[in-house]
XYZ file of C-alpha atoms in Angstrom:
597
model
C 85.035 57.449 -25.511
C 82.459 56.524 -28.047
C 82.688 60.703 -28.502
C 86.198 60.003 -29.913
C 85.028 57.994 -32.826
C 82.279 59.761 -33.839
C 79.627 57.834 -31.633
C 76.931 59.428 -29.353
C 76.370 61.904 -32.109
C 73.462 63.376 -29.878
C 76.111 65.081 -27.854
C 77.353 68.405 -28.589
C 80.750 67.784 -28.105
C 83.499 66.429 -25.280
C 82.876 66.805 -21.781
C 83.556 70.073 -20.706
C 86.352 69.582 -18.702
C 88.454 68.631 -21.179
C 90.779 70.942 -23.900
C 89.140 71.242 -27.062
C 91.681 70.217 -29.772
C 92.326 72.597 -32.828
C 91.124 71.368 -36.249
C 93.918 69.820 -38.108
C 95.265 71.327 -41.116
C 94.002 70.557 -44.607
C 95.696 68.383 -46.673
C 98.569 69.693 -49.216
C 97.531 69.805 -52.943
C 93.525 68.902 -52.208
C 92.482 65.454 -52.369
C 90.443 65.825 -55.290
C 92.774 67.876 -57.587
C 95.792 64.986 -57.052
C 94.157 61.722 -57.373
C 92.270 62.495 -60.557
C 94.096 59.909 -62.139
C 94.545 57.123 -59.496
C 92.085 54.135 -59.475
C 89.372 54.619 -56.768
C 89.262 51.680 -53.947
C 87.611 51.090 -50.795
C 90.300 53.352 -48.846
C 89.614 55.937 -51.161
C 86.982 57.858 -49.238
C 88.660 57.355 -45.853
C 89.282 60.422 -43.852
C 92.191 60.314 -41.426
C 91.119 63.525 -39.980
C 89.116 61.280 -37.348
C 92.160 59.334 -36.144
C 94.455 62.510 -35.951
C 91.939 64.279 -33.961
C 91.481 60.846 -31.988
C 95.124 60.510 -31.418
C 95.127 64.366 -30.659
C 92.342 63.966 -28.304
C 93.805 61.179 -26.496
C 96.967 62.981 -25.976
C 95.195 65.573 -24.327
C 93.291 63.295 -22.481
C 96.159 61.591 -20.828
C 97.729 64.848 -20.074
C 94.807 66.039 -18.316
C 94.172 65.490 -14.767
C 90.383 64.308 -15.400
C 91.523 61.893 -17.554
C 90.857 58.544 -15.197
C 87.508 60.404 -14.060
C 86.558 60.846 -18.066
C 87.546 56.941 -18.521
C 85.425 56.114 -15.569
C 82.609 58.040 -16.574
C 82.627 56.807 -20.013
C 82.636 53.330 -18.840
C 79.685 53.751 -16.778
C 77.817 55.255 -19.317
C 78.816 52.264 -21.715
C 77.709 49.745 -18.610
C 74.509 52.051 -18.250
C 73.780 51.674 -21.906
C 74.179 48.048 -21.769
C 71.774 47.741 -18.740
C 68.996 49.746 -20.325
C 69.301 47.168 -23.311
C 69.221 44.316 -21.408
C 66.422 45.454 -19.282
C 64.595 46.320 -22.188
C 65.703 42.869 -23.858
C 64.146 41.327 -20.455
C 60.763 43.336 -20.651
C 60.272 42.433 -24.231
C 61.112 38.770 -23.212
C 58.858 39.290 -20.607
C 56.159 40.723 -22.777
C 56.707 37.655 -25.182
C 56.104 34.893 -22.365
C 53.367 36.886 -21.414
C 51.817 36.957 -25.046
C 52.616 33.177 -25.240
C 50.727 32.735 -21.912
C 47.922 34.532 -22.982
C 48.101 32.581 -25.940
C 47.838 29.382 -23.993
C 44.773 30.770 -21.704
C 42.817 31.743 -24.963
C 43.391 28.382 -26.302
C 42.300 26.666 -23.409
C 39.702 28.653 -22.552
C 38.674 27.783 -26.378
C 39.297 24.330 -26.012
C 37.175 24.524 -22.664
C 34.461 26.296 -24.544
C 34.512 23.499 -27.494
C 34.640 20.924 -25.017
C 31.355 22.339 -23.234
C 30.099 22.863 -26.508
C 30.647 18.934 -27.488
C 29.452 17.875 -23.949
C 25.846 19.797 -24.234
C 25.284 18.536 -27.808
C 26.469 14.829 -26.708
C 24.103 15.319 -23.893
C 21.428 16.723 -26.026
C 22.403 13.990 -28.726
C 22.011 11.205 -25.429
C 18.673 12.742 -24.541
C 17.416 12.701 -27.937
C 18.283 9.237 -28.299
C 16.782 8.357 -24.814
C 13.619 10.013 -25.769
C 13.284 8.183 -29.115
C 14.354 4.975 -27.053
C 11.478 5.642 -24.599
C 8.999 6.624 -27.423
C 10.153 3.483 -29.268
C 9.648 1.227 -26.322
C 6.253 2.869 -25.274
C 5.358 2.280 -28.841
C 6.392 -1.203 -28.469
C 4.311 -1.538 -24.985
C 1.160 -0.092 -26.630
C 1.310 -2.227 -29.703
C 1.914 -5.396 -27.150
C -0.719 -4.537 -25.163
C -3.163 -3.758 -27.908
C -2.148 -6.825 -29.260
C -2.516 -8.782 -25.995
C -5.897 -7.496 -25.498
C -7.147 -8.210 -28.833
C -5.577 -11.649 -28.237
C -7.693 -11.862 -24.896
C -10.703 -10.572 -26.387
C -10.340 -13.286 -29.211
C -9.871 -16.055 -26.470
C -12.934 -14.786 -24.676
C -14.929 -14.725 -27.653
C -13.349 -18.346 -28.588
C -14.203 -19.404 -24.798
C -17.682 -17.563 -25.036
C -18.218 -19.590 -27.975
C -17.203 -22.599 -26.819
C -19.149 -22.119 -23.712
C -22.375 -21.456 -25.871
C -21.631 -24.764 -28.066
C -21.116 -26.303 -24.750
C -24.480 -24.998 -22.964
C -26.453 -25.932 -26.310
C -25.001 -29.484 -26.699
C -25.729 -30.199 -22.786
C -29.368 -28.466 -23.547
C -29.761 -30.402 -26.455
C -28.692 -33.865 -24.790
C -31.114 -33.189 -21.744
C -33.936 -32.352 -24.176
C -33.161 -35.792 -25.725
C -32.683 -37.272 -22.246
C -36.189 -35.895 -21.212
C -37.778 -36.882 -24.393
C -36.721 -40.347 -24.004
C -37.626 -40.487 -20.063
C -40.994 -39.204 -20.708
C -41.216 -41.721 -23.449
C -39.953 -44.626 -21.409
C -42.320 -43.526 -18.545
C -45.598 -43.306 -21.007
C -44.506 -46.610 -22.497
C -44.136 -48.126 -18.387
C -47.617 -46.596 -17.484
C -49.381 -47.935 -20.553
C -47.752 -51.221 -20.191
C -48.575 -51.195 -16.492
C -52.327 -49.904 -16.789
C -52.817 -52.816 -19.296
C -51.461 -55.402 -16.986
C -53.704 -53.873 -14.119
C -56.781 -54.061 -16.641
C -55.872 -57.232 -17.461
C -55.357 -58.506 -13.864
C -58.085 -56.261 -12.237
C -60.000 -59.352 -10.861
C -57.218 -60.827 -9.342
C -55.680 -57.922 -7.766
C -58.945 -57.281 -6.284
C -59.081 -60.901 -4.753
C -55.599 -60.649 -3.292
C -56.630 -57.114 -1.610
C -59.711 -58.712 -0.266
C -57.776 -61.789 1.525
C -55.000 -59.160 2.962
C -58.037 -57.359 4.560
C -59.672 -60.287 6.014
C -56.332 -61.680 7.150
C -55.554 -58.377 9.164
C -59.054 -58.107 10.561
C -58.547 -61.453 11.895
C -54.851 -60.968 13.394
C -56.312 -57.544 14.914
C -59.042 -59.357 16.728
C -57.166 -61.936 17.961
C -54.867 -59.484 19.503
C -57.523 -57.659 21.061
C -58.745 -60.823 22.527
C -55.634 -61.862 23.899
C -54.663 -58.136 25.573
C -58.203 -58.284 27.227
C -57.927 -61.985 28.460
C -54.527 -60.763 30.218
C -55.151 -57.193 31.323
C -58.490 -58.836 32.972
C -56.899 -61.346 34.659
C -54.150 -59.018 36.012
C -56.665 -56.797 36.987
C -58.851 -59.413 39.030
C -55.492 -60.614 40.705
C -54.368 -57.016 41.690
C -57.569 -56.118 43.015
C -57.698 -59.412 44.996
C -54.353 -58.620 46.730
C -54.889 -55.451 49.212
C -50.718 -55.377 50.009
C -50.369 -54.554 46.100
C -53.127 -52.149 45.904
C -51.663 -50.233 49.277
C -48.122 -50.152 47.878
C -49.261 -48.762 44.660
C -51.037 -46.040 45.866
C -48.327 -45.078 48.413
C -46.055 -45.390 45.391
C -48.027 -42.928 43.245
C -48.447 -40.563 45.895
C -44.803 -40.364 46.816
C -44.053 -39.682 43.192
C -46.501 -37.003 43.166
C -44.713 -35.286 46.089
C -41.512 -35.975 44.729
C -42.190 -34.260 41.316
C -43.773 -31.216 42.935
C -40.968 -30.851 45.237
C -38.388 -31.181 42.541
C -39.724 -28.856 40.297
C -40.107 -26.284 43.245
C -36.580 -26.467 44.112
C -35.399 -26.658 40.529
C -37.179 -22.953 40.218
C -35.485 -21.907 43.541
C -31.901 -22.986 42.141
C -32.312 -21.607 38.793
C -33.177 -18.327 40.708
C -30.029 -18.331 42.642
C -28.024 -19.459 39.887
C -29.541 -16.629 37.804
C -28.812 -14.043 40.606
C -25.073 -15.607 41.098
C -24.010 -16.254 37.399
C -26.168 -15.529 35.067
C -26.841 -12.165 33.232
C -30.013 -9.941 33.526
C -31.438 -9.018 30.523
C -31.007 -5.088 31.144
C -27.115 -5.553 30.762
C -25.864 -5.071 27.486
C -21.994 -5.632 28.072
C -20.278 -6.804 31.097
C -16.349 -7.976 32.049
C -18.112 -10.717 34.383
C -18.672 -14.060 32.767
C -21.109 -17.040 33.381
C -20.167 -20.693 33.431
C -21.684 -20.790 29.863
C -19.880 -18.345 28.653
C -16.933 -19.593 29.738
C -17.557 -22.862 28.272
C -18.234 -21.452 24.901
C -15.507 -18.841 24.716
C -12.976 -20.236 26.906
C -10.237 -17.767 24.985
C -12.473 -14.519 25.273
C -13.085 -15.268 29.396
C -9.084 -16.040 29.687
C -8.134 -12.547 27.485
C -10.806 -10.626 29.916
C -9.379 -12.612 33.011
C -5.525 -11.596 31.940
C -6.307 -7.704 30.966
C -8.782 -7.161 34.179
C -5.377 -9.010 36.212
C -2.761 -6.559 34.549
C -2.944 -2.943 36.179
C -3.542 -0.431 33.550
C -3.721 3.229 33.173
C -7.148 4.557 33.500
C -6.496 7.325 30.341
C -4.722 4.811 27.896
C -6.393 5.633 24.577
C -8.711 8.285 26.062
C -7.613 11.588 24.891
C -8.857 14.593 27.066
C -8.239 18.106 27.868
C -5.117 18.834 30.606
C -7.409 19.984 33.033
C -10.249 17.494 32.098
C -7.783 14.537 32.298
C -6.406 15.632 35.820
C -9.578 15.615 37.261
C -10.844 12.333 35.660
C -7.145 10.774 36.699
C -7.876 11.927 40.462
C -11.093 9.930 40.165
C -9.735 6.782 38.862
C -6.760 7.089 41.739
C -9.439 7.475 44.168
C -11.656 4.705 43.159
C -8.856 2.241 43.304
C -7.864 3.098 46.763
C -11.374 3.079 47.784
C -11.681 -0.664 46.410
C -8.493 -1.695 47.941
C -9.772 -0.554 51.380
C -12.895 -1.484 51.199
C -14.727 1.845 51.117
C -18.099 3.271 50.090
C -18.085 4.244 46.019
C -18.734 7.461 45.008
C -21.464 7.836 42.262
C -20.452 9.752 39.447
C -22.565 11.748 36.450
C -20.735 12.421 32.835
C -22.330 14.789 30.520
C -21.404 16.275 27.287
C -22.025 16.031 23.731
C -22.053 12.722 22.446
C -18.604 10.720 21.205
C -16.507 12.526 23.848
C -15.198 9.539 25.657
C -17.788 8.905 28.398
C -18.348 5.011 27.831
C -14.482 4.443 27.009
C -13.317 6.170 29.879
C -16.065 4.284 32.046
C -14.467 1.155 30.845
C -10.988 2.209 31.776
C -11.825 3.425 35.463
C -13.058 -0.014 35.765
C -10.429 -1.835 34.335
C -7.995 0.602 36.274
C -9.553 -0.002 39.846
C -9.761 -3.713 39.298
C -13.663 -3.606 39.171
C -16.058 -5.645 36.905
C -18.114 -2.895 34.583
C -21.702 -3.469 33.086
C -22.882 -1.527 30.626
C -26.834 -0.661 30.351
C -28.748 1.767 28.375
C -31.956 3.661 29.715
C -33.781 2.840 26.097
C -33.935 -0.560 27.411
C -35.917 -0.103 30.342
C -39.000 1.864 28.833
C -40.043 -1.104 26.852
C -39.885 -3.588 29.786
C -43.528 -2.151 31.183
C -44.261 -4.132 34.061
C -41.421 -6.330 34.115
C -39.195 -3.216 34.399
C -39.075 -3.188 38.341
C -38.211 -6.976 38.751
C -35.626 -6.269 35.807
C -34.117 -3.547 37.847
C -34.226 -5.563 41.160
C -32.449 -8.211 39.310
C -29.599 -5.531 38.187
C -28.949 -4.680 41.750
C -29.260 -7.942 43.270
C -26.423 -9.435 40.402
C -24.253 -6.285 41.183
C -24.225 -7.313 44.934
C -22.656 -10.576 44.114
C -19.847 -9.482 42.393
C -16.891 -10.142 44.822
C -14.483 -7.500 43.021
C -17.078 -4.701 42.974
C -19.232 -3.590 40.117
C -19.251 -0.340 38.124
C -22.567 -0.224 36.714
C -22.306 2.262 33.704
C -26.025 3.378 32.625
C -25.585 4.850 29.439
C -28.611 7.770 28.094
C -29.837 7.630 31.569
C -32.084 10.098 31.320
C -34.285 8.294 28.815
C -35.713 6.567 32.188
C -34.751 8.937 35.061
C -36.486 11.865 34.055
C -38.730 13.955 36.180
C -41.482 12.139 37.454
C -43.529 15.079 38.025
C -43.706 15.386 34.190
C -47.053 14.084 32.371
C -44.790 12.344 29.586
C -43.798 9.497 32.040
C -46.126 6.212 32.253
C -46.754 4.678 35.381
C -44.635 1.355 34.768
C -41.499 3.753 34.252
C -42.266 6.113 37.320
C -42.451 2.470 38.902
C -39.352 1.543 37.678
C -37.427 4.625 38.786
C -39.025 4.282 42.404
C -37.261 0.792 42.217
C -34.102 2.361 40.985
C -34.244 5.315 43.728
C -35.010 2.737 46.470
C -32.159 0.416 45.631
C -29.570 3.567 45.329
C -30.679 5.449 48.178
C -27.155 4.737 50.223
C -23.927 4.609 48.952
C -22.809 0.780 48.642
C -19.519 -1.059 48.831
C -20.397 -3.633 46.359
C -21.016 -1.092 43.610
C -20.359 2.211 41.714
C -22.909 3.978 39.630
C -21.769 5.802 36.776
C -24.335 7.936 34.716
C -23.815 9.208 31.582
C -26.434 11.905 29.458
C -26.665 14.480 26.651
C -29.408 16.206 28.712
C -28.580 15.835 32.555
C -31.485 18.824 33.004
C -33.989 16.280 32.490
C -32.946 14.262 35.674
C -35.344 13.683 38.768
C -34.054 15.888 41.570
C -33.743 12.706 43.667
C -31.313 11.393 40.972
C -29.255 14.970 41.358
C -28.823 14.180 45.097
C -27.742 10.680 44.443
C -24.370 12.090 42.223
C -21.543 12.790 44.345
C -19.426 13.801 40.935
C -20.368 15.711 38.161
C -17.963 15.724 35.183
C -18.568 17.808 31.855
C -17.216 15.931 28.791
C -16.801 18.795 26.369
C -15.550 18.668 22.767
C -11.897 18.219 21.904
C -9.958 21.260 21.606
C -7.108 21.935 18.922
C -4.478 20.099 20.608
C -6.830 17.142 21.643
C -8.033 17.029 17.876
C -4.596 16.718 16.657
C -4.031 13.717 19.000
C -6.701 12.025 18.201
C -6.293 12.694 14.383
C -2.775 11.136 15.148
C -4.228 8.382 16.917
C -7.051 7.258 14.601
C -4.359 7.637 11.698
C -1.762 5.313 13.344
C -4.594 3.270 14.208
C -6.537 2.394 10.991
C -3.986 3.447 8.362
C -0.436 3.175 9.463
C -0.697 0.169 11.333
C -2.414 -1.749 8.740
C 0.023 -0.447 6.170
C 3.333 -1.473 8.187
C 1.810 -4.662 8.865
C 1.471 -6.377 5.633
C -1.406 -8.484 6.535
C -4.047 -6.469 4.900
C -4.577 -4.866 1.196
C -3.588 -1.446 2.235
C -0.671 0.788 0.724
C 0.042 4.593 1.852
C 1.104 7.355 -0.728
C 4.230 9.349 0.005
C 3.370 12.792 1.737
C 4.154 14.692 5.037
C 1.767 12.630 7.551
C 2.628 14.769 10.699
C 2.099 18.171 8.489
C -1.465 16.158 7.050
C -2.417 15.149 10.461
C -2.091 18.963 11.782
C -4.112 20.481 8.873
C -6.748 17.810 9.401
C -7.063 18.958 12.905
C -7.545 22.412 12.394
C -10.022 21.753 9.562
C -12.383 19.415 11.895
C -13.308 21.983 14.339
C -16.562 20.998 16.369
C -16.335 17.242 15.647
C -16.488 14.925 18.470
C -13.702 12.019 19.214
C -16.407 9.632 17.474
C -16.708 11.487 14.277
C -12.824 11.533 14.098
C -12.463 8.095 14.822
C -15.072 7.372 12.086
C -12.791 9.657 9.993
C -10.053 7.422 10.153
C -12.325 4.095 9.331
C -13.256 5.983 6.212
C -9.712 6.442 5.207
C -9.256 2.963 5.693
C -12.332 2.231 3.587
C -11.256 4.299 0.925
C -8.119 2.606 0.637
C -9.571 -0.864 0.668
C -12.071 0.271 -2.156
C -9.489 1.601 -4.645
C -8.334 -0.323 -7.299
C -4.606 -0.599 -6.248
C -5.203 -0.311 -2.597
C -3.197 2.955 -2.483
C -4.369 5.839 0.263
C -3.369 8.748 -1.366
C -3.769 12.880 -0.122
C -6.723 13.590 -2.553
C -8.615 10.662 -1.024
C -8.131 11.882 2.406
C -9.108 15.228 1.584
C -12.068 14.246 -0.073
C -13.115 12.114 3.025
C -12.613 14.843 5.271
C -14.339 17.234 3.276
C -17.598 14.747 3.184
C -17.204 14.539 7.148
C -16.931 18.302 7.434
C -20.245 18.558 5.183
C -22.455 15.771 7.075
C -21.344 17.350 10.479
C -22.607 20.687 9.368
C -26.002 19.226 8.223
C -26.206 17.729 11.429
C -25.668 20.698 13.411
C -28.031 22.716 11.094
C -30.743 19.806 11.985
C -30.019 20.176 15.523
C -30.066 24.122 15.003
C -33.556 23.674 13.483
C -34.850 21.370 16.134
C -33.774 24.093 18.864
C -35.786 26.619 17.252
C -38.853 24.593 16.860
C -38.818 23.279 20.350
C -38.512 27.284 21.071
C -41.348 27.923 19.283
C -43.523 25.357 20.808
C -42.888 26.604 24.304
C -43.780 30.149 22.956
C -47.147 28.972 21.512
C -47.604 27.299 25.003
C -46.738 30.522 26.959
C -49.057 32.228 24.632
C -51.949 29.582 25.046
C -51.723 29.601 28.708
C -51.629 33.394 28.893
C -54.497 33.460 26.867
C -56.922 31.094 29.056
C -55.556 32.409 32.231
C -54.476 29.448 33.713
C -51.893 31.011 36.239
C -48.151 32.027 35.882
C -45.906 29.804 34.276
C -42.681 29.356 35.471
């Protein structure tokens, strides 16, 4: 009902269903004319027409049939207005809370930025202070080091000065002592000469008397010995039994000496054949009695290793195909020894340092046999003694109870073709003796030949070979295995053992070994093993004993450069040999000496 009291002025009038009241009559006499003399108060301007209209409207509303609906409608309008005001108030309050939250967030963000900036400043200040402290500490260390060096230098100079003074004092004392000694000797010599000059007659008389006495003594001794010998010889001659016994004793003594000498020579040759080592054998697993007495620990270790079964390829790195073949040979050799069969002779050829000698030793140990190593270069210098020495080697090999693996290294040095003119008669005779002793397969010894030039062998040597094995240069996988093997043996084990002066810097060892294996293409196993020894030597030669990655790369570069130089020399040698062969062919063609094949 706010429209009744002048509220809701925006509305044009009462509800349409209510009757419009008639305007009230104007007041009598006018409001302005009759009150001209009355005093004005706060109610003087009040217009009662509004109340009259309200009362009239209320009466009409009460008489209207829509009074309750209008009242309800007015009440609902008031409630709606109040709800709108409340919602606006809540929106305002929410906006206020949001503004407060935004202010709190902004303050927190500002505080966080402030703390972050303070933290950065504190860190920068701490770093700067730490830097200053380190600089001060380094300066103090440098000053202390310089002071220590200066003190050490002064001490060294002081010691040198003291040593020089002591040396000068000793030299001066020695010089004075020498002068005094010379003066004493000179004085003694002068005094002795003076005494001798004064007593020369007495001394000569004493010498003459001593000589006469000695002469008389010698003459008496000769007379006495002659008389005794003459009487004894006269008595010996007059007694024929004594003469006969003496002659018989001397004869028996001569016969005994001659027999003992011959028997000793025969026994010596027998002992040498059974127990001694031939002169051509450089290394062997068989030990003599003398070696057992001199080196009992070494002999015991050899016996222990030979009695323990070992893998034939332990420590030997080969390609898978070659490894399978040599393993079959090792198994066959072991079974042959256990069944007392006939051994097969083997030829191993290939570049130097590919594992031929190492495999021969491993083969002998794996098979339970003794091994002996001889080199072909030792045969030629023996000249006429070569035949006898060769027979001694095979006689000695036949005395082995366990079987002997005879490994001939550089066999092409004396087993070359007999038809060539470069071989001497003595070497040809030694080769014939070798062929005679190896004509048939034996159950006492096994022959293993190693050569870099097998094409130079005599045809009869090739006929005695049962197995031919090619030891080629290692491939990429074998090179990596070799690098890792020798890196562990010569670098890691000494560095971790703690017994030697070797330390290893921190880097990826596996990746470095793989890189080195790719770089050392064309190198043999021996060259790679020497590379491991070079790494160890580099660490030992350094001041702190630390092997760094740069030192390893430097040694690898040196090894690669040396390998290329060797290959260059080998290539030049091949070209020179080819040129000589070409000149020889041209000479034969010009002189008409026939067809060269």
